[in-house]
Short mmCIF file of C-alpha atoms in Angstrom, two decimals:
data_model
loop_
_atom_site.label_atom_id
_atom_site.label_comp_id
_atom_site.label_asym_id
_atom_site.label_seq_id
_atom_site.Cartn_x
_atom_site.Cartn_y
_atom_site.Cartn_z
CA UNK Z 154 0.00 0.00 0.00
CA UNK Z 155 1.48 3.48 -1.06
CA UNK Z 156 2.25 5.95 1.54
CA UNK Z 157 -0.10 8.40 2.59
CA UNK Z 158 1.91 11.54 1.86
CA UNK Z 159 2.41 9.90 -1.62
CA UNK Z 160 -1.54 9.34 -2.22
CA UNK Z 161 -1.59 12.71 -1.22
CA UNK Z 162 0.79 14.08 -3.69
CA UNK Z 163 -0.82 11.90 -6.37
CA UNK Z 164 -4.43 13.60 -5.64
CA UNK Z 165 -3.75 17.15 -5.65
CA UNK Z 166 -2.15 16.91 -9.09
CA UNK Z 167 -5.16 15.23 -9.93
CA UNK Z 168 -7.96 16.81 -8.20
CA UNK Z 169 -8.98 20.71 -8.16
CA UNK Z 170 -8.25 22.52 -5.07
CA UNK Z 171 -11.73 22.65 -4.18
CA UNK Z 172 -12.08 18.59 -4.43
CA UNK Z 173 -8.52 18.51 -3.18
CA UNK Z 174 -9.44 20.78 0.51
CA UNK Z 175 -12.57 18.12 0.77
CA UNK Z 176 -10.86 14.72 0.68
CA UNK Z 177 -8.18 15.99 2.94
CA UNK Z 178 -11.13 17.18 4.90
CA UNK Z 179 -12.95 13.76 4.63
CA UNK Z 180 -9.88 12.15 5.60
CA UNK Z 181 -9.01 14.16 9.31
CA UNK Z 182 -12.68 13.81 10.26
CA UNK Z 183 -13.22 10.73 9.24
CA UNK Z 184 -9.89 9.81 11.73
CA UNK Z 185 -11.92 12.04 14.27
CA UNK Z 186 -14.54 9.98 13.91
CA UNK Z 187 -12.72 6.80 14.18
CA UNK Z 188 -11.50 7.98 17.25
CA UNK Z 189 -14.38 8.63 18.92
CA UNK Z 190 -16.21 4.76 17.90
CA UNK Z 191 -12.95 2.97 18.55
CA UNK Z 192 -12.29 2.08 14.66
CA UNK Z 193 -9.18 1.62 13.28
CA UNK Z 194 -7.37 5.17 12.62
CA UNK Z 195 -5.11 3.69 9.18
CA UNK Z 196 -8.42 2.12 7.89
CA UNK Z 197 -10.16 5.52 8.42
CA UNK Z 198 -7.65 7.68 7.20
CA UNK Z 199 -7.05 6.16 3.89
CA UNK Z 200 -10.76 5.01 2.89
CA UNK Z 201 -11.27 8.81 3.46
CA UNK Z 202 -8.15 10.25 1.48
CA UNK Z 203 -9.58 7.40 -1.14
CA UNK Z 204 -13.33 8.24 -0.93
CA UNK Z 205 -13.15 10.44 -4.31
CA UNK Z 206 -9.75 9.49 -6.23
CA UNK Z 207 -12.12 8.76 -9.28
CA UNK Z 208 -13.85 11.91 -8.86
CA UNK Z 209 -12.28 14.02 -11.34
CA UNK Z 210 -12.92 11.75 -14.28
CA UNK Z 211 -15.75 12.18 -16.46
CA UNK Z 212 -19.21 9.92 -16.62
CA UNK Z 213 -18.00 8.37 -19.83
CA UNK Z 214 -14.53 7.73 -18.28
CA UNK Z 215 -16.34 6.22 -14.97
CA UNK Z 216 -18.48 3.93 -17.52
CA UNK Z 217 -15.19 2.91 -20.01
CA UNK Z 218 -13.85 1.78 -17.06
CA UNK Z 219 -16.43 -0.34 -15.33
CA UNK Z 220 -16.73 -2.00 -18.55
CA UNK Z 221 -13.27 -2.18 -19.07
CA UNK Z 222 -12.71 -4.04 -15.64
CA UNK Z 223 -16.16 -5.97 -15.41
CA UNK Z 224 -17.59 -3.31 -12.59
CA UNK Z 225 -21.22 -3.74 -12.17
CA UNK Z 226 -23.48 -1.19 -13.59
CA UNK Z 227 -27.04 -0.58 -12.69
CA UNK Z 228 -29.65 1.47 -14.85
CA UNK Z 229 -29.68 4.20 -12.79
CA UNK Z 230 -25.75 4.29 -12.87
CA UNK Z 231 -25.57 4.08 -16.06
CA UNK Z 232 -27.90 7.70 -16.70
CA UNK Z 233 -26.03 8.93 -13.74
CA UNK Z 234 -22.31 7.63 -14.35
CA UNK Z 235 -20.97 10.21 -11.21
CA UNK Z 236 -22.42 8.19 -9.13
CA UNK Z 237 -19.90 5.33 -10.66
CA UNK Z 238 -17.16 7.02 -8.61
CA UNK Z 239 -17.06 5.33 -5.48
CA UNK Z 240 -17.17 2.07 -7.12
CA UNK Z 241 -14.53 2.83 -9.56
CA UNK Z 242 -12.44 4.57 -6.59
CA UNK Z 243 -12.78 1.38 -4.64
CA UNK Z 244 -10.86 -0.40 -8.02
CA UNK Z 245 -8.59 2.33 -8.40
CA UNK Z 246 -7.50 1.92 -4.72
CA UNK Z 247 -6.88 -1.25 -4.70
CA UNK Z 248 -4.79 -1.50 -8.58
CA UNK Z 249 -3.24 1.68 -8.06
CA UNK Z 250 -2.56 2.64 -5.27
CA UNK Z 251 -2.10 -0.72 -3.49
CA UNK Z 252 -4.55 -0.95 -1.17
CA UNK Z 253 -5.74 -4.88 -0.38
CA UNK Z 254 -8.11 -4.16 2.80
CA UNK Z 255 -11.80 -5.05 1.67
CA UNK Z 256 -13.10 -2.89 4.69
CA UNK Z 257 -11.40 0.20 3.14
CA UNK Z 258 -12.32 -0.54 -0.29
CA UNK Z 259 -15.88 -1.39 0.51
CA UNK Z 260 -15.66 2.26 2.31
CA UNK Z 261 -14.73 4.06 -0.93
CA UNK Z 262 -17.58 1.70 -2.85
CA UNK Z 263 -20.59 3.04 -0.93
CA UNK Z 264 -19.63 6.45 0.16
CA UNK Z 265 -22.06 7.79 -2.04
CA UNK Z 266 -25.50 5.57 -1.79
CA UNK Z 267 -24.22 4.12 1.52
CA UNK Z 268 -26.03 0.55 1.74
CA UNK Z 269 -27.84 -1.39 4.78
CA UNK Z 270 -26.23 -2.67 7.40
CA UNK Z 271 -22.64 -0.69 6.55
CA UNK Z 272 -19.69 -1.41 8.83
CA UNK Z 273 -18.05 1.37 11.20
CA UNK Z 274 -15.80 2.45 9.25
CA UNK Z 275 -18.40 2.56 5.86
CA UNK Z 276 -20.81 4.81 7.96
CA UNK Z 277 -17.15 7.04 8.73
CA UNK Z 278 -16.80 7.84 5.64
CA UNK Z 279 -20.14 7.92 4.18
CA UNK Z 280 -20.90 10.90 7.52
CA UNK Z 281 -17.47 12.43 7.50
CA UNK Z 282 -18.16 12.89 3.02
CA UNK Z 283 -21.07 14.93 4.30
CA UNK Z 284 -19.69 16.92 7.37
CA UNK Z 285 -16.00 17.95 6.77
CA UNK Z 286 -15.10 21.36 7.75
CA UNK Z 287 -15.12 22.54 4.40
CA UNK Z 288 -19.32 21.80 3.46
CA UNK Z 289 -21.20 24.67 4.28
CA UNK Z 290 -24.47 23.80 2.70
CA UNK Z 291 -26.29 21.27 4.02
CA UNK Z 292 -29.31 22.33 6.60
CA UNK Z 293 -28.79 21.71 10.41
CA UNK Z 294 -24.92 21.13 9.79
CA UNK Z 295 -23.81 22.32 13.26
CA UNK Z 296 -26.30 19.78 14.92
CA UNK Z 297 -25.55 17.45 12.25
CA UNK Z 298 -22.07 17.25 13.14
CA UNK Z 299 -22.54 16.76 16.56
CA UNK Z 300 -25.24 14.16 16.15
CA UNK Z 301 -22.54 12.11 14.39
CA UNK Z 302 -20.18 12.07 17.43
CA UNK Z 303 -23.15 10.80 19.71
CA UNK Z 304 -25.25 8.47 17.33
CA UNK Z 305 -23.40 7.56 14.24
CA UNK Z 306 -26.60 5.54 12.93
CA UNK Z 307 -28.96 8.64 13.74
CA UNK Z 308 -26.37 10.78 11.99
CA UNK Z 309 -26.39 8.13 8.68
CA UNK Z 310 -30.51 8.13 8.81
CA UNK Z 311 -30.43 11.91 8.93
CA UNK Z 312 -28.10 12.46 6.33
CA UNK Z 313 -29.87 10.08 4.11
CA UNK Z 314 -33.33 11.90 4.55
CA UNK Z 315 -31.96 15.37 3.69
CA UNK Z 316 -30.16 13.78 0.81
CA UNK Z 317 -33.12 12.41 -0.28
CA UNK Z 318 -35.22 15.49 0.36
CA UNK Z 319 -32.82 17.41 -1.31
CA UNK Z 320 -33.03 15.38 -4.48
CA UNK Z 321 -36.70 15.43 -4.79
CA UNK Z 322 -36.59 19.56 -4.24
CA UNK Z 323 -34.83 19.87 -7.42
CA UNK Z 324 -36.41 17.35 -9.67
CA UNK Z 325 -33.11 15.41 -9.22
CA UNK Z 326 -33.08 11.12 -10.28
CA UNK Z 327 -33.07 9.31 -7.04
CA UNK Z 328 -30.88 6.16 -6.44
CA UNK Z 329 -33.00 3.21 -5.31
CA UNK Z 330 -29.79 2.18 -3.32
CA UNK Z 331 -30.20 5.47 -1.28
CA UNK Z 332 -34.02 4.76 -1.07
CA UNK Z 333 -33.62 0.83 0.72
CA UNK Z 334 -30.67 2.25 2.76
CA UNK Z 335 -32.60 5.33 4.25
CA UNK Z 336 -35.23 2.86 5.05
CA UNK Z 337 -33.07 -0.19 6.50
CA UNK Z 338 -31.70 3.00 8.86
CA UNK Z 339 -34.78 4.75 9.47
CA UNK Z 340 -36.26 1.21 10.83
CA UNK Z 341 -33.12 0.45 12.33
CA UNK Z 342 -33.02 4.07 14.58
CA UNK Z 343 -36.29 3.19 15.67
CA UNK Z 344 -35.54 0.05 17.02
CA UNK Z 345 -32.58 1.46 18.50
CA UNK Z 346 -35.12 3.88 20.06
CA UNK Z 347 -37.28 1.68 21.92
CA UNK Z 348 -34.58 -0.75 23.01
#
């Protein structure tokens, strides 16, 4: 597995600096969070340096190479090719820059969609994508943020909904991936509730 500092290096040729300030923004609070549920802080700190490394290619790019390396592709992904770029990340992490861990790859997969039933350190980096320092546009971020260093799951559930919300306020395609995972954690934080 390459060195941080190198991955680093790597990405900010790559990315814009905007892009660039997020995923090293991704990457410190998705450590922060790691700290905080007892996950482990390498794991955390390079599925979130990772989480976008496909990001700055375009939707016909993120389809070549899904064909090209026999990456699944739904019907909705295939309208909506950005949302390709976790998946394609996850490949380009492991065949490029040398990362083997399935737990950090599978982090970089769902980022986006998220999916039920997500390990720690998928629901890091699927909250920390949405709560880094540098986001500024989400409602309720200040709660937000601190509801994801109490209740991780609430935080994923909420996060979901005001994606979701947010989608059908502009007219926007929704992913039926984000649909079953809001419900799988909307069900689940109600459980959690009355336990």
């Amino acid at each position: 597995m390459m060195e941080i500092q190198e991955i680093e290096e790597i990405l900010q040729q790559k990315q814009n600096p905007h892009r660039y300030r997020h995923t090293i923004g991704v990457r410190y609070t998705s450590i922060c969070l790691a700290m905080r549920y007892g996950e482990d802080l390498t794991k955390a700190s390079y599925a979130g340096l990772l989480h976008d490394c496909a990001k700055h290619m375009s939707g016909e790019k993120l389809l070549e190479k899904c064909r090209s390396h026999h990456l699944p592709v739904s019907d909705m992904e295939a309208k909506n090719p950005f949302l390709l770029h976790g998946r394609v990340g996850a490949w380009l992490a492991g065949h490029r820059y040398g990362v083997e861990d399935p737990e950090i790859l599978s982090a970089i997969e769902w980022h986006t969609t998220g999916k039920p039933d997500m390990t720690l350190l998928e629901k890091i980096v699927f909250t920390a994508d949405y709560i880094e320092p540098g986001r500024d546009q989400a409602p309720n971020l200040a709660w937000l943020r601190q509801l994801a260093f109490t209740d991780i799951d609430q935080a994923v559930c909420e996060i979901l909904k005001q994606t979701l919300d947010y989608l059908r306020d502009q007219g926007g395609e929704i992913d039926p991936a984000t649909e079953v995972t809001y419900s799988y954690y909307l069900q689940k934080c109600a459980e959690d509730a009355e336990s």
